[in-house]
Coordinates of C-alpha atoms and ligand atoms in Angstrom, one line a residue:
M1 CA -1.5 -11.7 7.6
E2 CA 1.6 -9.7 6.7
Y3 CA 1.6 -6.0 7.4
R4 CA 3.5 -3.6 5.2
R5 CA 4.5 0.0 5.7
L6 CA 2.8 2.4 3.4
G7 CA 6.0 3.4 1.6
K8 CA 8.2 5.3 4.0
A9 CA 5.3 6.3 6.2
G10 CA 4.9 4.7 9.7
I11 CA 1.3 3.4 9.2
K12 CA 1.1 -0.3 8.4
V13 CA -1.5 -1.9 6.1
S14 CA -2.4 -5.5 5.7
A15 CA -0.7 -6.8 2.5
L16 CA -4.1 -7.9 1.3
S17 CA -7.0 -5.5 1.8
L18 CA -10.7 -5.2 0.7
G19 CA -12.5 -2.6 -1.3
A20 CA -16.1 -1.6 -1.9
W21 CA -16.2 -0.8 -5.7
V22 CA -19.0 -2.4 -7.7
T23 CA -20.1 -4.5 -4.8
Y24 CA -21.3 -2.4 -1.7
G25 CA -24.4 -0.4 -2.2
G26 CA -24.8 -2.0 -5.6
Q27 CA -24.2 -5.6 -6.6
V28 CA -24.6 -7.0 -3.1
G29 CA -26.6 -6.0 0.0
Q30 CA -25.7 -5.2 3.6
E31 CA -25.7 -8.8 4.6
V32 CA -23.1 -9.9 2.1
A33 CA -21.0 -6.9 2.9
D34 CA -21.1 -7.9 6.6
Q35 CA -20.0 -11.4 5.7
C36 CA -17.2 -10.3 3.3
M37 CA -15.7 -7.7 5.7
A38 CA -16.0 -10.1 8.7
A39 CA -14.2 -12.8 6.7
A40 CA -11.5 -10.3 5.7
F41 CA -11.1 -9.0 9.3
E42 CA -10.8 -12.6 10.5
H43 CA -7.9 -13.2 8.2
G44 CA -6.2 -10.1 9.5
V45 CA -7.2 -7.5 7.0
N46 CA -7.0 -4.0 8.5
F47 CA -7.4 -1.9 5.4
F48 CA -10.8 -1.2 3.9
D49 CA -11.0 1.0 0.8
N50 CA -13.9 3.2 -0.4
A51 CA -14.7 6.3 -2.4
E52 CA -17.4 9.0 -2.4
A53 CA -18.1 7.9 -6.0
Y54 CA -18.9 4.2 -5.2
A55 CA -22.6 3.6 -5.6
D56 CA -23.1 7.4 -5.2
G57 CA -22.0 7.3 -1.6
N58 CA -24.0 4.2 -0.7
A59 CA -20.8 2.1 -0.5
E60 CA -19.6 4.3 2.3
I61 CA -22.9 4.0 4.1
V62 CA -22.8 0.2 3.8
M63 CA -19.1 0.0 5.0
G64 CA -19.8 2.4 7.9
N65 CA -22.7 0.2 9.0
V66 CA -20.7 -3.0 8.9
I67 CA -17.9 -1.4 11.0
K68 CA -20.3 0.1 13.5
K69 CA -22.2 -3.2 13.9
A70 CA -19.1 -5.3 14.1
G71 CA -17.8 -3.2 17.0
W72 CA -14.2 -3.3 15.8
R73 CA -11.8 -0.9 17.5
R74 CA -11.1 2.0 15.3
E75 CA -7.4 1.7 16.1
D76 CA -7.4 -1.7 14.5
L77 CA -8.6 -0.4 11.1
V78 CA -7.2 1.6 8.3
V79 CA -10.2 3.1 6.3
S80 CA -9.9 5.2 3.2
T81 CA -12.1 7.3 0.9
K82 CA -11.4 9.0 -2.4
I83 CA -12.5 12.4 -3.5
F84 CA -13.3 13.4 -7.1
W85 CA -16.8 12.3 -8.2
G86 CA -19.1 13.7 -5.5
G87 CA -22.2 14.1 -7.7
K88 CA -23.8 16.5 -10.1
G89 CA -23.3 20.2 -10.0
P90 CA -20.2 22.3 -10.9
N91 CA -18.7 22.2 -7.4
N92 CA -19.5 18.6 -6.5
S93 CA -16.6 17.0 -8.3
G94 CA -12.9 17.6 -9.0
L95 CA -10.2 18.6 -6.6
S96 CA -11.0 22.2 -5.8
H97 CA -10.5 23.4 -2.2
K98 CA -14.3 23.6 -1.9
H99 CA -15.0 20.1 -3.1
I100 CA -12.2 18.4 -1.2
I101 CA -13.4 19.9 2.2
E102 CA -17.1 19.3 1.5
G103 CA -16.4 15.9 -0.1
V104 CA -14.4 14.7 3.0
N105 CA -17.0 16.0 5.4
N106 CA -19.9 14.2 3.5
A107 CA -17.9 11.0 3.3
L108 CA -17.2 11.0 7.1
K109 CA -20.9 11.5 7.7
R110 CA -21.8 8.5 5.5
L111 CA -19.0 6.4 7.1
Q112 CA -20.1 7.5 10.6
M113 CA -16.5 8.3 11.4
D114 CA -14.6 11.3 12.8
Y115 CA -11.6 10.6 10.4
V116 CA -10.4 8.4 7.6
D117 CA -6.9 7.1 7.8
L118 CA -6.2 7.7 4.1
V119 CA -7.8 10.1 1.6
F120 CA -7.0 9.9 -2.1
C121 CA -7.5 12.4 -4.9
H122 CA -9.3 9.9 -7.1
R123 CA -8.0 11.3 -10.4
P124 CA -5.9 14.3 -11.4
D125 CA -8.0 17.4 -12.0
P126 CA -6.9 19.5 -15.0
N127 CA -9.3 22.3 -13.9
T128 CA -7.7 22.9 -10.5
P129 CA -4.1 24.1 -9.9
I130 CA -2.2 21.4 -8.1
E131 CA -1.2 23.9 -5.5
E132 CA -4.9 24.5 -4.6
T133 CA -5.4 20.7 -4.1
V134 CA -2.2 20.4 -2.0
R135 CA -3.3 23.3 0.2
A136 CA -6.8 21.7 0.6
M137 CA -5.4 18.3 1.5
D138 CA -3.0 19.9 4.0
Q139 CA -6.0 21.4 5.7
V140 CA -7.8 18.1 5.7
I141 CA -4.8 16.5 7.4
K142 CA -4.2 19.4 9.9
S143 CA -7.9 19.3 10.9
G144 CA -7.5 15.6 11.8
K145 CA -10.1 14.4 9.3
A146 CA -7.5 12.2 7.6
Y147 CA -4.1 11.0 8.6
Y148 CA -2.4 10.6 5.2
W149 CA -3.3 11.9 1.7
G150 CA -2.5 10.5 -1.7
T151 CA -3.3 10.2 -5.3
S152 CA -5.0 7.8 -7.6
E153 CA -4.0 7.4 -11.3
W154 CA -1.9 10.6 -11.3
S155 CA 1.1 10.7 -13.6
A156 CA 4.5 10.5 -11.9
A157 CA 5.2 14.0 -13.1
E158 CA 2.0 15.3 -11.3
I159 CA 2.9 13.5 -8.1
V160 CA 6.4 14.9 -8.1
R161 CA 5.0 18.4 -8.7
A162 CA 2.5 18.0 -5.7
D163 CA 5.3 16.7 -3.5
G164 CA 7.6 19.6 -4.5
L165 CA 4.9 22.2 -3.9
A166 CA 4.1 20.8 -0.5
R167 CA 7.8 20.9 0.5
Q168 CA 8.2 24.4 -0.9
Y169 CA 5.3 25.8 1.2
G170 CA 5.7 23.7 4.3
L171 CA 2.5 21.7 3.6
T172 CA 1.8 18.0 4.1
P173 CA 3.2 16.1 1.1
P174 CA 1.3 13.1 -0.4
T175 CA 2.2 9.7 0.8
M176 CA 0.7 7.1 -1.5
E177 CA -0.8 6.3 -4.9
Q178 CA -3.7 4.0 -5.8
P179 CA -3.0 2.7 -9.3
Q180 CA -4.3 -0.3 -11.2
Y181 CA -1.8 -3.1 -11.1
N182 CA -2.2 -6.7 -12.3
M183 CA -0.7 -9.1 -14.7
F184 CA -2.2 -7.2 -17.6
E185 CA -1.6 -3.6 -16.5
R186 CA 2.1 -3.2 -15.6
A187 CA 3.8 -0.3 -17.4
R188 CA 2.9 2.6 -15.2
F189 CA 3.4 0.7 -11.9
E190 CA 6.7 -1.0 -12.9
K191 CA 8.3 1.8 -15.0
E192 CA 6.8 5.2 -14.8
Y193 CA 6.3 5.2 -11.0
D194 CA 9.9 3.9 -10.3
I195 CA 11.0 7.4 -9.4
L196 CA 8.2 7.7 -6.8
Y197 CA 9.4 4.6 -4.9
R198 CA 13.1 5.6 -5.1
E199 CA 13.0 9.4 -4.6
L200 CA 9.8 10.0 -2.6
G201 CA 9.3 6.7 -0.7
Y202 CA 5.8 6.6 -2.0
G203 CA 3.5 3.7 -0.9
T204 CA 0.9 2.0 -3.1
T205 CA -2.5 0.6 -2.6
I206 CA -3.1 -1.3 -5.9
W207 CA -6.5 -1.9 -7.4
S208 CA -8.2 -4.6 -9.6
P209 CA -5.5 -7.2 -9.0
L210 CA -7.7 -9.8 -10.8
A211 CA -8.6 -7.4 -13.6
S212 CA -12.2 -7.4 -12.4
G213 CA -12.2 -11.2 -12.0
L214 CA -10.6 -12.1 -15.3
L215 CA -7.5 -13.3 -13.7
S216 CA -9.4 -15.8 -11.5
G217 CA -10.0 -17.8 -14.7
K218 CA -13.8 -17.5 -14.3
Y219 CA -14.1 -16.1 -17.9
N220 CA -12.1 -18.9 -19.5
N221 CA -15.2 -20.6 -20.8
G222 CA -17.5 -17.7 -21.4
I223 CA -19.2 -15.3 -19.1
P224 CA -20.7 -17.0 -16.0
E225 CA -24.1 -16.1 -14.6
G226 CA -23.9 -13.6 -11.7
S227 CA -20.3 -12.4 -12.5
R228 CA -19.3 -8.8 -12.7
A229 CA -19.3 -8.9 -16.5
T230 CA -23.1 -9.6 -16.5
L231 CA -24.0 -6.5 -14.5
A232 CA -25.8 -3.7 -16.2
G233 CA -23.5 -0.9 -17.2
Y234 CA -20.4 -3.1 -17.4
D235 CA -20.3 -3.5 -21.1
W236 CA -16.9 -1.9 -21.1
L237 CA -15.6 -4.9 -19.1
R238 CA -16.8 -7.3 -21.7
E239 CA -15.5 -5.2 -24.6
H240 CA -12.2 -3.9 -23.3
V241 CA -11.0 -6.1 -20.4
I242 CA -12.2 -9.6 -21.1
T243 CA -10.7 -9.8 -24.5
P244 CA -10.1 -13.1 -26.3
Q245 CA -6.3 -12.5 -26.3
R246 CA -6.3 -12.0 -22.5
V247 CA -8.5 -15.0 -21.9
E248 CA -6.0 -17.0 -24.0
K249 CA -3.2 -15.9 -21.7
V250 CA -5.1 -16.7 -18.6
K251 CA -5.7 -20.2 -20.0
Q252 CA -1.9 -20.6 -20.4
L253 CA -1.4 -19.5 -16.8
V254 CA -3.8 -22.0 -15.3
P255 CA -1.4 -24.9 -15.5
I256 CA 1.3 -22.9 -13.6
A257 CA -1.2 -22.3 -10.8
G258 CA -2.0 -26.1 -10.9
D259 CA 1.7 -27.0 -10.5
L260 CA 1.9 -24.7 -7.5
G261 CA -1.2 -26.2 -5.9
C262 CA -3.1 -22.9 -5.9
S263 CA -6.1 -21.4 -7.7
M264 CA -5.6 -19.0 -10.6
A265 CA -6.9 -16.1 -8.4
Q266 CA -4.4 -16.9 -5.7
L267 CA -1.5 -17.0 -8.3
A268 CA -2.6 -13.6 -9.7
L269 CA -2.8 -12.0 -6.3
A270 CA 0.5 -13.6 -5.1
W271 CA 2.2 -12.2 -8.3
C272 CA 1.1 -8.7 -7.2
L273 CA 2.2 -9.3 -3.6
K274 CA 5.6 -10.4 -4.8
N275 CA 6.4 -6.8 -6.0
P276 CA 8.1 -5.0 -3.1
N277 CA 6.7 -1.7 -4.2
V278 CA 3.2 -2.9 -3.5
S279 CA 2.1 -1.8 0.0
T280 CA -1.3 -3.5 -0.2
V281 CA -3.3 -5.4 -2.8
I282 CA -6.9 -4.2 -2.6
T283 CA -9.0 -7.2 -3.4
G284 CA -12.7 -7.2 -4.2
A285 CA -15.3 -9.9 -3.5
S286 CA -19.0 -10.4 -4.2
R287 CA -19.2 -13.3 -1.6
A288 CA -17.3 -14.4 1.5
E289 CA -15.9 -17.6 -0.1
Q290 CA -13.9 -15.4 -2.5
V291 CA -12.4 -13.6 0.4
H292 CA -11.4 -16.9 2.1
E293 CA -9.8 -18.1 -1.2
N294 CA -8.1 -14.8 -1.9
M295 CA -6.5 -14.4 1.5
K296 CA -4.6 -17.7 1.0
A297 CA -2.7 -16.0 -1.8
L298 CA -0.1 -14.9 0.8
D299 CA 1.0 -18.5 1.2
V300 CA 1.8 -18.7 -2.5
V301 CA 4.2 -15.8 -2.6
V302 CA 7.2 -17.9 -1.4
K303 CA 6.5 -20.4 -4.2
L304 CA 7.1 -17.7 -6.9
T305 CA 10.7 -18.4 -7.6
P306 CA 12.6 -16.4 -10.2
E307 CA 12.1 -19.3 -12.7
I308 CA 8.3 -19.2 -12.2
M309 CA 8.2 -15.4 -12.5
E310 CA 10.2 -15.8 -15.7
T311 CA 7.7 -18.4 -17.1
I312 CA 4.8 -16.1 -16.2
D313 CA 6.5 -13.2 -17.9
S314 CA 7.0 -15.2 -21.0
V315 CA 3.3 -16.0 -21.1
L316 CA 2.3 -12.4 -20.5
G317 CA 4.9 -10.9 -22.8
N318 CA 4.4 -7.4 -21.3
N319 CA 7.3 -6.9 -18.9
P320 CA 7.9 -3.1 -19.4
N321 CA 11.5 -3.4 -18.3
K322 CA 12.3 -5.9 -21.0
A323 CA 12.7 -4.6 -24.5
Ligands
NDP428 P1 -10.5 -7.5 -8.6 O1 -9.8 -7.2 -9.9 O2 -9.8 -8.4 -7.6 O3 -12.0 -8.0 -8.9 C1 -12.8 -8.4 -7.9 C2 -14.0 -9.2 -8.4 O4 -13.5 -10.4 -9.0 C3 -15.0 -9.6 -7.3 O5 -15.9 -8.6 -7.0 C4 -15.6 -10.8 -8.0 O6 -16.5 -10.4 -8.9 C5 -14.4 -11.4 -8.7 N1 -13.6 -12.4 -7.8 C6 -12.9 -12.0 -6.7 N2 -12.3 -13.1 -6.2 C7 -12.6 -14.1 -7.0 C8 -12.3 -15.5 -6.9 N3 -11.5 -16.0 -6.0 N4 -12.9 -16.3 -7.9 C9 -13.7 -15.8 -8.8 N5 -14.0 -14.5 -8.9 C10 -13.5 -13.7 -8.0 O7 -10.7 -6.1 -7.8 P2 -11.7 -4.9 -8.0 O8 -11.8 -4.5 -9.4 O9 -12.9 -5.2 -7.3 O10 -10.9 -3.8 -7.2 C11 -10.6 -3.9 -5.9 C12 -10.7 -2.6 -5.1 O11 -9.8 -1.6 -5.7 C13 -12.1 -1.9 -5.3 O12 -13.1 -2.5 -4.4 C14 -11.8 -0.5 -4.9 O13 -11.7 -0.4 -3.5 C15 -10.4 -0.4 -5.6 N6 -10.5 0.3 -6.9 C16 -9.9 1.5 -7.1 C17 -10.0 2.2 -8.3 C18 -9.4 3.5 -8.4 O14 -9.6 4.2 -9.4 N7 -8.7 4.0 -7.4 C19 -10.7 1.6 -9.4 C20 -11.2 0.3 -9.2 C21 -11.0 -0.4 -8.0 P3 -17.8 -11.3 -9.3 O15 -18.0 -12.4 -8.3 O16 -18.9 -10.3 -9.3 O17 -17.5 -11.8 -10.7

């Protein structure tokens, strides 16, 4: 495993990590979570991502149980949660001082931990002043309940504002963003956020590197039984993510993976890892075999020569830095 600094921060995260969305507390049970996290840990993964919203808090319970049962040293792990969607009720969501403090406290109980390493504001909250959120996050950090705080899917302008307010008032500035980044979703990560890497030394923990599995090639011949796109409530995936145009592009990328001697999933993950502004690629898996396959993506990165990257770009046709 390779370990990367989280931007300019001193903490190091495994270049490939594992998250709990869709799977833990929902699609798969405790046993599969045990197997997937054990497989990841065996490959050197130290970062495990979660959120208060995942399976209404059950994903944190499952992950906390796995970690407790496995007996891993807390020092060897980087665990995160994200605050925003804590439940029903006017004060159970968003980024108010109240919900941030209560949300973190509740997440820690579910995880059976005294602290998380990283805590994210899961989305920007138009109904709370950024200064209130920065002050609440500073309190979370100063109370030792989290070591670093960051944002998820905030605009670059909002992040710059949060950083500026923190510096103005002597509060803890944010450290990292959790954005979507994959072969199909590039503009924000590669263009809008450039200022964050250059000016703030921001780290990134990127999500849905396979676009929910699409970039593994598994949807090239229809929707396979048991895949994420068959789950109840995931119609949006079938309608907006697994589009015929995208499937067509994945089909054109498959021969490139073949020439490199890797699977399509490994090529798509390696392509994310190749970007130096990615601190960690958060993978997802519904079974341990996927973890074993995905972790080998690290070996593919060196094979991605400028020529191959150019060929991939020409298939995708969406490089935001090319007119
Ligand atoms: P991916 O895009 O990598 O999708 C993972 C899913 O793809 C798996 O659950 C599995 O689904 C399928 N898959 C994975 N590997 C393979 C393989 N080798 N071959 C075939 N199918 C495969 O990542 P996620 O969308 O799961 O996101 C990863 C993590 O990012 C989440 O767990 C979460 O922690 C974080 N996240 C954060 C968000 C945010 O707003 N901050 C939003 C979304 C995610 P299946 O087998 O069921 O088809």
